[in-house]
mmCIF file of C-alpha atoms and ligand atoms in Angstrom:
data_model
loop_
_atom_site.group_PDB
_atom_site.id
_atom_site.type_symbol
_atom_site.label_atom_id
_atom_site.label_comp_id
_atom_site.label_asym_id
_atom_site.label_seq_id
_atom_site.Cartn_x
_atom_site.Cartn_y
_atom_site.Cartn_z
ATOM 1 C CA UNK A 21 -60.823 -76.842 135.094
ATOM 2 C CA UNK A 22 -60.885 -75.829 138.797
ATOM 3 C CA UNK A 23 -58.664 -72.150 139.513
ATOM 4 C CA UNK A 24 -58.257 -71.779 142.944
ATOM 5 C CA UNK A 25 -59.569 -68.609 144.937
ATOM 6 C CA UNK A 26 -55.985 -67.639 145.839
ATOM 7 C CA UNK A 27 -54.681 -67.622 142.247
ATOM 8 C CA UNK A 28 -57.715 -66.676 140.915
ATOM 9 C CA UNK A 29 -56.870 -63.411 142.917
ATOM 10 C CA UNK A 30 -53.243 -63.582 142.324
ATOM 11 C CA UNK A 31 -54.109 -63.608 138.297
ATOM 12 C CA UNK A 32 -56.853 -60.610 138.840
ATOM 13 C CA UNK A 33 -53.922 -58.515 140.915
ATOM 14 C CA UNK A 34 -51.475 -59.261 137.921
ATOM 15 C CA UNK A 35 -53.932 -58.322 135.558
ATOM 16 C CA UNK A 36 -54.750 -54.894 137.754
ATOM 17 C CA UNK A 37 -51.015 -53.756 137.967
ATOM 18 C CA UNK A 38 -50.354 -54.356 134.280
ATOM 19 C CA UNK A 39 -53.285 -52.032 133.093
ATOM 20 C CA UNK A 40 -51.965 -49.825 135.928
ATOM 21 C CA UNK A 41 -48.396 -49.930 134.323
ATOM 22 C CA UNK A 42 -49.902 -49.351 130.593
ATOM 23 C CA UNK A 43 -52.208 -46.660 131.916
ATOM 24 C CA UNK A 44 -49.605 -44.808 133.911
ATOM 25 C CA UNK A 45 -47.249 -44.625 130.406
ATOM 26 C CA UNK A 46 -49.767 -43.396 128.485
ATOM 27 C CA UNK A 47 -50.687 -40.411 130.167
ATOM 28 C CA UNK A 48 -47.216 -39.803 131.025
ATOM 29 C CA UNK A 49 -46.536 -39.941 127.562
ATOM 30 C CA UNK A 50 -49.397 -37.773 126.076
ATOM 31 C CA UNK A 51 -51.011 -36.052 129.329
ATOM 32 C CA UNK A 52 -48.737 -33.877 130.798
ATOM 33 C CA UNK A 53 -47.648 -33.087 126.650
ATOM 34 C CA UNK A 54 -44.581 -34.415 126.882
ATOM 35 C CA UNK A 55 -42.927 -35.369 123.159
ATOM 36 C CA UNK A 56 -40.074 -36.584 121.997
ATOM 37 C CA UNK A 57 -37.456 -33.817 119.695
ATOM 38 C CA UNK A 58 -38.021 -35.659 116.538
ATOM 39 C CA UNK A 59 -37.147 -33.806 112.758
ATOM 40 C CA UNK A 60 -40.287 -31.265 112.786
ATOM 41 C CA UNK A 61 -37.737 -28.371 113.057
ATOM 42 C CA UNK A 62 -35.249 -29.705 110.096
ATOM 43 C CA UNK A 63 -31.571 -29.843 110.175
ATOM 44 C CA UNK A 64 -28.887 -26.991 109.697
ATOM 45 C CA UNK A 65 -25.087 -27.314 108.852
ATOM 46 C CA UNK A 66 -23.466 -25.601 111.642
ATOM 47 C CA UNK A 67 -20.819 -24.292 109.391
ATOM 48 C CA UNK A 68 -23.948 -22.074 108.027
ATOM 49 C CA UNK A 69 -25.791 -21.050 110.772
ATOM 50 C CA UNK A 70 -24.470 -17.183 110.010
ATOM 51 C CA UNK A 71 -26.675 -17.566 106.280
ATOM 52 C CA UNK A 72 -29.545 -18.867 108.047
ATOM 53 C CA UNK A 73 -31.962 -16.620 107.765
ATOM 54 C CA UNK A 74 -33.732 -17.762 111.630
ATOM 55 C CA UNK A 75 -30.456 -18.287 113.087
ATOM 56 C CA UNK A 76 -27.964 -15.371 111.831
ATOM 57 C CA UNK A 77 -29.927 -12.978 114.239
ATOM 58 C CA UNK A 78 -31.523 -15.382 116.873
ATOM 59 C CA UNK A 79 -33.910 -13.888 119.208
ATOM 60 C CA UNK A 80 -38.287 -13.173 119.568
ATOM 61 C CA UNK A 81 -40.152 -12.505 116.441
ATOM 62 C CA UNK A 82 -43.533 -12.022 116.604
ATOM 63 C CA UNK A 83 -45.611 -14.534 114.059
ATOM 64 C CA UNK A 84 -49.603 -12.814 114.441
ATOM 65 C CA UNK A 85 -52.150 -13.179 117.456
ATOM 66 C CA UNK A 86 -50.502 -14.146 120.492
ATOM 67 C CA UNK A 87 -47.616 -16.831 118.793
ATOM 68 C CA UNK A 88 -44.432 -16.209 118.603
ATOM 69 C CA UNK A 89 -40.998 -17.842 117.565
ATOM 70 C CA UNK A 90 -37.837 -18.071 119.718
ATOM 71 C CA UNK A 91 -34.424 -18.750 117.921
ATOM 72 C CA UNK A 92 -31.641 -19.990 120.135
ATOM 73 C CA UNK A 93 -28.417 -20.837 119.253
ATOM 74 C CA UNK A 94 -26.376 -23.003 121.711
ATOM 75 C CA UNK A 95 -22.377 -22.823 122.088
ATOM 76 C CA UNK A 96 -19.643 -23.574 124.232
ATOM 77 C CA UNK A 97 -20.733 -22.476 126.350
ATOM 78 C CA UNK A 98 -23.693 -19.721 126.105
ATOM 79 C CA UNK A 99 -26.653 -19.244 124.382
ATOM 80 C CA UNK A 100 -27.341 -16.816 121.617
ATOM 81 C CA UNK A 101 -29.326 -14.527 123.094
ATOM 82 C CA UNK A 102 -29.170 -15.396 126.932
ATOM 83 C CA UNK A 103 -31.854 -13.289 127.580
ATOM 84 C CA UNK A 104 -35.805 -14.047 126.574
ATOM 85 C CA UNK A 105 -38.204 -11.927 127.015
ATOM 86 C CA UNK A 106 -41.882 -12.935 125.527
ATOM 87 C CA UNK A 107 -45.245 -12.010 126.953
ATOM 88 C CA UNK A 108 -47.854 -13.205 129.202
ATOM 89 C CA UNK A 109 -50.642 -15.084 127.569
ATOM 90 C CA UNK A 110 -48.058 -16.161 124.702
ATOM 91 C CA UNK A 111 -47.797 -19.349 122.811
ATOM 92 C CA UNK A 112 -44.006 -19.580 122.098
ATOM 93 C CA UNK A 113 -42.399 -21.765 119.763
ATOM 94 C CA UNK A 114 -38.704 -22.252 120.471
ATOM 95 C CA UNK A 115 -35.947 -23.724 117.031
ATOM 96 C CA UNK A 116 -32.504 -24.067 119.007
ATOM 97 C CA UNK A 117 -29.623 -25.502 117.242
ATOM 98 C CA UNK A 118 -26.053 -25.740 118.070
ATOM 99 C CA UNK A 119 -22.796 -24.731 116.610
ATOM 100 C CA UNK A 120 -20.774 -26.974 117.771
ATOM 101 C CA UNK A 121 -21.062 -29.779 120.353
ATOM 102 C CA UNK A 122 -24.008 -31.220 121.673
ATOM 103 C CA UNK A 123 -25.879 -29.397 124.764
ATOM 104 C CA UNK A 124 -29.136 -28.753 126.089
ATOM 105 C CA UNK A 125 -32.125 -26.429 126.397
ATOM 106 C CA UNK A 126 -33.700 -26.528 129.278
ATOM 107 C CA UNK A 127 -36.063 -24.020 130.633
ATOM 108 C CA UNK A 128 -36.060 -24.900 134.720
ATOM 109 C CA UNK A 129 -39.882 -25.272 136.268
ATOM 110 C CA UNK A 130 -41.819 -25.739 132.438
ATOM 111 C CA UNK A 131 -41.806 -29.099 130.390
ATOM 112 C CA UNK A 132 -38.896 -27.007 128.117
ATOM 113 C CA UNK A 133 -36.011 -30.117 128.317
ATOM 114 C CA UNK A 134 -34.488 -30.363 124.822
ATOM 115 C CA UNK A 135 -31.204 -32.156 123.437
ATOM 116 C CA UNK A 136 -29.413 -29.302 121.405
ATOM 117 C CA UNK A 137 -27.732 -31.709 118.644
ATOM 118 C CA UNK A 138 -25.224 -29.968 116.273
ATOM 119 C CA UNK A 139 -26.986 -30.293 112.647
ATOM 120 C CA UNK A 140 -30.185 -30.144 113.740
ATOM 121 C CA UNK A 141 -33.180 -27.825 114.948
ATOM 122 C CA UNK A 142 -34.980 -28.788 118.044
ATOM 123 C CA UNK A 143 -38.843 -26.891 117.721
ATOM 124 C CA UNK A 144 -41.314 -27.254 120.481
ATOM 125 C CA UNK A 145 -43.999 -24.985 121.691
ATOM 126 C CA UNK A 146 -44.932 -23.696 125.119
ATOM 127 C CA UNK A 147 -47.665 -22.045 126.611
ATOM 128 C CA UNK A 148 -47.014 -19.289 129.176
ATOM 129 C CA UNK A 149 -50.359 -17.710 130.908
ATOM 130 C CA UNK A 150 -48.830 -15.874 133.747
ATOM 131 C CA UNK A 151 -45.502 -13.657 133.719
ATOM 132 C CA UNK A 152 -42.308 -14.831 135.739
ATOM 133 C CA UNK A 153 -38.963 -16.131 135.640
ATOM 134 C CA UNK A 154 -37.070 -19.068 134.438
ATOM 135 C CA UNK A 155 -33.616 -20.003 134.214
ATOM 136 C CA UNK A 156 -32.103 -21.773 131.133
ATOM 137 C CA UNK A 157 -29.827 -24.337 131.543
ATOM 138 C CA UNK A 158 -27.359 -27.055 129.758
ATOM 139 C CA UNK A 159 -27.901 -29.980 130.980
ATOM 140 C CA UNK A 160 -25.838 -31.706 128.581
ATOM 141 C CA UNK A 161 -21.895 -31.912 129.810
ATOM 142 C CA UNK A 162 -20.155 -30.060 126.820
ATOM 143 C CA UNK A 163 -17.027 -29.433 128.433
ATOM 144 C CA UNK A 164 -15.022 -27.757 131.045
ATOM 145 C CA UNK A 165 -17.465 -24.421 131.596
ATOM 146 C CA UNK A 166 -20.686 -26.498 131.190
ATOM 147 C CA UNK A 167 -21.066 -25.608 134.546
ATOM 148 C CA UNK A 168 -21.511 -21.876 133.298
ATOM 149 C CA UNK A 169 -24.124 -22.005 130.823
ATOM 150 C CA UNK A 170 -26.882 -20.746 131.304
ATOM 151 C CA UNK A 171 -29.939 -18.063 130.592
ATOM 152 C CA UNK A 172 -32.964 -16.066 131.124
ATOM 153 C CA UNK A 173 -36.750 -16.339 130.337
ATOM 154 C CA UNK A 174 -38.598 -13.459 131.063
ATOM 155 C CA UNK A 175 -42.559 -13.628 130.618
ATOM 156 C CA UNK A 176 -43.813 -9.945 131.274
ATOM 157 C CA UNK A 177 -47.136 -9.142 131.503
ATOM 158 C CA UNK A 178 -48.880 -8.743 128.042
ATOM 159 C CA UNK A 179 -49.487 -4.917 128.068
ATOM 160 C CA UNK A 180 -45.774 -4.093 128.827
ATOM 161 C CA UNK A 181 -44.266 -6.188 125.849
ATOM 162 C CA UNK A 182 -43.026 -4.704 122.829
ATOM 163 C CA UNK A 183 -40.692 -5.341 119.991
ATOM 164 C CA UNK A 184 -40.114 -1.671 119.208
ATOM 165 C CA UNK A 185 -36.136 -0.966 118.328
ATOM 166 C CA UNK A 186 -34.230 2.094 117.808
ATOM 167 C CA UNK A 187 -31.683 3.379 115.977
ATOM 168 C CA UNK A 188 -30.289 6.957 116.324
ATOM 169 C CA UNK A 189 -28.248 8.549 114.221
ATOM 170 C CA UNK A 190 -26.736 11.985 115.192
ATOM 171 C CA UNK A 191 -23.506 14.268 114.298
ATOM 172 C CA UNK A 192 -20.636 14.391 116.838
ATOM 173 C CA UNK A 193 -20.222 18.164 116.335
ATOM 174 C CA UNK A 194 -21.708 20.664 114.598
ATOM 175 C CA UNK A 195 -21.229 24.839 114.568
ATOM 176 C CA UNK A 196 -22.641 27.160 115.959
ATOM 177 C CA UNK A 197 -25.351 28.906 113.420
ATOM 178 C CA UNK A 198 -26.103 26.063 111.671
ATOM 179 C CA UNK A 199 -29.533 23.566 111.803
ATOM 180 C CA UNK A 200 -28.970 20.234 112.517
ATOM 181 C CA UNK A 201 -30.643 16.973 112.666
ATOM 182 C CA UNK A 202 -30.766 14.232 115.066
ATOM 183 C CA UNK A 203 -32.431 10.710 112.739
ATOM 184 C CA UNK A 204 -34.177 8.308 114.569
ATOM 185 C CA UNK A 205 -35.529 4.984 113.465
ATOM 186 C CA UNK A 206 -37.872 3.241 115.116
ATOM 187 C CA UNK A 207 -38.635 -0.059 114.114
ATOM 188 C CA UNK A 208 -41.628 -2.508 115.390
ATOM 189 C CA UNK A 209 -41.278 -6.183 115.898
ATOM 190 C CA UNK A 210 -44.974 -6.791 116.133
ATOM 191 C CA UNK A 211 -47.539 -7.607 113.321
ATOM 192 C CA UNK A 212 -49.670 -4.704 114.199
ATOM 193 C CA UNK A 213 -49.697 -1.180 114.211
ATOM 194 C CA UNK A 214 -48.029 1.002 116.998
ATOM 195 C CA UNK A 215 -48.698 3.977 117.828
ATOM 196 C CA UNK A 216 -46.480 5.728 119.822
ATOM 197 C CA UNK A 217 -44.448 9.503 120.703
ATOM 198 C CA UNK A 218 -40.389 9.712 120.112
ATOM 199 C CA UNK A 219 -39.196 12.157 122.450
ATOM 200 C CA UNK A 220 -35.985 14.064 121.862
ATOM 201 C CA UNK A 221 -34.287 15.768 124.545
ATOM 202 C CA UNK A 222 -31.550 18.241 124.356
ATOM 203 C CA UNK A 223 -30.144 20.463 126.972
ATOM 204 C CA UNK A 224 -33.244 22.130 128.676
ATOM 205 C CA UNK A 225 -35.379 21.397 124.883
ATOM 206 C CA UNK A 226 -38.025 19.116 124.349
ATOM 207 C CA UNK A 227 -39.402 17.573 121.230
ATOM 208 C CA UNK A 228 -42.235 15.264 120.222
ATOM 209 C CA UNK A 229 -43.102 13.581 117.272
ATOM 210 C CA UNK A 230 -46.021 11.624 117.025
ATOM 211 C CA UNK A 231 -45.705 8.050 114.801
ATOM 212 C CA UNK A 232 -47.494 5.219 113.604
ATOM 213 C CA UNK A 233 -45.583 2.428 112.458
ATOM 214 C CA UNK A 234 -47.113 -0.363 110.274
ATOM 215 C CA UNK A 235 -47.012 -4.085 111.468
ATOM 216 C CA UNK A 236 -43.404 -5.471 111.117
ATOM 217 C CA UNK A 237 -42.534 -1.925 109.467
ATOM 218 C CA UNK A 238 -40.497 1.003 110.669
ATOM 219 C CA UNK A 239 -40.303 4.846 110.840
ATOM 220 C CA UNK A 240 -37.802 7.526 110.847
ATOM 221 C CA UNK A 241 -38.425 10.919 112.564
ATOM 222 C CA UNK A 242 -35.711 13.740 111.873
ATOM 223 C CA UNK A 243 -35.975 16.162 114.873
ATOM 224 C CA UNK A 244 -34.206 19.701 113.819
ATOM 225 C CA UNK A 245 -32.423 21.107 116.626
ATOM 226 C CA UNK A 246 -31.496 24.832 116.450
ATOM 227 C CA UNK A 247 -27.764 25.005 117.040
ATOM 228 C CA UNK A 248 -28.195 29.034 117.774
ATOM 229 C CA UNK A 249 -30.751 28.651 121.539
ATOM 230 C CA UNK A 250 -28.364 25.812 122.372
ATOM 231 C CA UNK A 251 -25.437 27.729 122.758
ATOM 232 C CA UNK A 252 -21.721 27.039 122.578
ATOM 233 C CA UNK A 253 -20.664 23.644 124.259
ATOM 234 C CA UNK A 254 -21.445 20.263 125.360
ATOM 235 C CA UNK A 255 -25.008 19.216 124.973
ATOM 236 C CA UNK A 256 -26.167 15.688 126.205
ATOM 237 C CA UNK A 257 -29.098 14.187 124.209
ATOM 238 C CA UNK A 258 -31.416 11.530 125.292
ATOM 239 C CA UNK A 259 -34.077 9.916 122.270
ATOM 240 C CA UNK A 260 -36.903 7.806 123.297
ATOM 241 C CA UNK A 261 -39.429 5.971 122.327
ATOM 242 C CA UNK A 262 -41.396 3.401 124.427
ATOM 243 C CA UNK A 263 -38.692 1.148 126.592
ATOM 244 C CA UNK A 264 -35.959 2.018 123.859
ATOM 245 C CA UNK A 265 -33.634 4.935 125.019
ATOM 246 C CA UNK A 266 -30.409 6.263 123.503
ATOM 247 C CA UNK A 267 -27.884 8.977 124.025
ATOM 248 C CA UNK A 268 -24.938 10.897 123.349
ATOM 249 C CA UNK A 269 -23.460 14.439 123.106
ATOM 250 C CA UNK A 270 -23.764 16.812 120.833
ATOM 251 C CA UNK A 271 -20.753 19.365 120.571
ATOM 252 C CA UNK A 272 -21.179 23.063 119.458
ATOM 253 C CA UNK A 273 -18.263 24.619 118.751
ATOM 254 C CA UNK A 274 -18.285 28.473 118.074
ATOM 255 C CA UNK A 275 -17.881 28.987 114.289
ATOM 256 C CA UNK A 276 -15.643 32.224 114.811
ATOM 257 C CA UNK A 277 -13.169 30.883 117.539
ATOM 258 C CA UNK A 278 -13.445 27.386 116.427
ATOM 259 C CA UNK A 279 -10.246 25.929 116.137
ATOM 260 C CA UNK A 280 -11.368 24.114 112.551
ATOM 261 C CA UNK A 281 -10.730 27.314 111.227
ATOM 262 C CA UNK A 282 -14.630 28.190 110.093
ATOM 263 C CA UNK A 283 -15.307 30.607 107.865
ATOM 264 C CA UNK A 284 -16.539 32.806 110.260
ATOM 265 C CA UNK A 285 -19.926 34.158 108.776
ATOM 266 C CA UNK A 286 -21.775 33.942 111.926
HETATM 267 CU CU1 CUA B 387 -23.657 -26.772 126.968
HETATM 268 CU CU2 CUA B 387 -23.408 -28.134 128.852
#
């Protein structure tokens, strides 16, 4: 059988654009690491996502090394919690579910473009080298304030993220003459050990207390504050520890002219 030149070229230029075409969806489909939400992450009744134990307090948890795990929770219309922070040099796994209708998750300039489907947990994992921003957006019309929701990623460089928390717990008032205490908790996110200073500060005093938390364990410090060098009156107080700060005021009311009626031993 005689092919002539022209189709003979025709046929090879067919044959050139198909393996082009093939090629092309191929690495589209595994270069880049684009995959499709499939049923890695489970399903969830929305009804229960308050008893879940990822999803009752969504936010970063820190999983060992440098991985952690992002739980989002999608409504009409915000997301639960709008602000991320996670570090540089992180690999971050995000579960976002939704509690009602369906939106999305989309985190604007990564690969991050998720369908947020009531009943079910969308997982997928990012790597983020360098710090910086990124918005979070729906991008799935769920009704008349989809407009509205959106979020924050923040990646902050490695040596300034922590997952320290505190918790303070002081006395509104207190006389004259008598010791009090100020209780502080401090609680660390991470998997390893932090080592770190709570500061309290009252009126012109100062006072340190040196800690060591475990990994994914937490501390309290009890600072006594002598009521007596304070003095009579309002007395702001500031404890910190790392970026965690929180204040309030103390009162010291005179025990003799105190209108409570004290006892009056002072
Ligand atoms: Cu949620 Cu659009």
């Amino acid at each position: 059988m005689n092919i002539h030149t022209y189709e003979k070229i025709w046929l090879g230029a067919a044959m050139v654009l198909i393996v082009g075409f093939i090629a092309t969806i191929t690495y589209g489909a595994v270069g880049p690491g684009i995959a499709m939400v499939d049923d890695d992450g489970g399903d969830i009744t929305p009804s229960e996502i308050n008893d879940d134990e990822r999803f009752a307090e969504p936010g970063v948890e820190h999983v060992g090394g440098n991985e952690y795990e992002v739980a989002v929770v999608a409504q009409a219309w915000s997301y639960s919690p709008d602000q991320i922070e996670v570090p540089s040099n992180s690999e971050v796994t995000f579960y976002v579910t939704s509690r009602d209708v369906t939106h999305s998750f989309s985190v604007v300039g990564t690969n991050v473009n998720t369908m947020v489907i009531p009943g079910q947990v969308s997982e997928m994992t990012v790597r983020f080298d360098d710090p910086g921003e990124y918005g979070i957006l729906c991008n799935e019309y769920c009704g008349e304030r989809h407009h509205t929701m959106e979020g924050l990623l923040t990646v902050v460089p490695e040596d300034e993220f922590d997952l320290t928390e505190l918790d303070v717990e002081a006395p509104d008032e207190v006389e004259a003459g008598n010791e009090t205490t100020i209780n502080a908790t401090v609680s660390d996110g991470m998997q390893t050990d932090l080592e770190t200073t709570v500061t309290l500060e009252i009126g012109d005093q100062q006072y340190d207390e040196d800690v060591t938390i475990e990994g994914a364990g937490s501390e309290s410090v009890e600072f006594a504050v002598d009521t007596d060098e304070l003095g009579a009156g309002d007395h702001d107080w500031t404890v910190s520890v790392e970026d965690e700060e929180e204040s309030d005021t103390l009162t010291v009311v005179d025990g003799n002219g105190g209108s409570d009626g004290g006892d009056g031993d002072a």
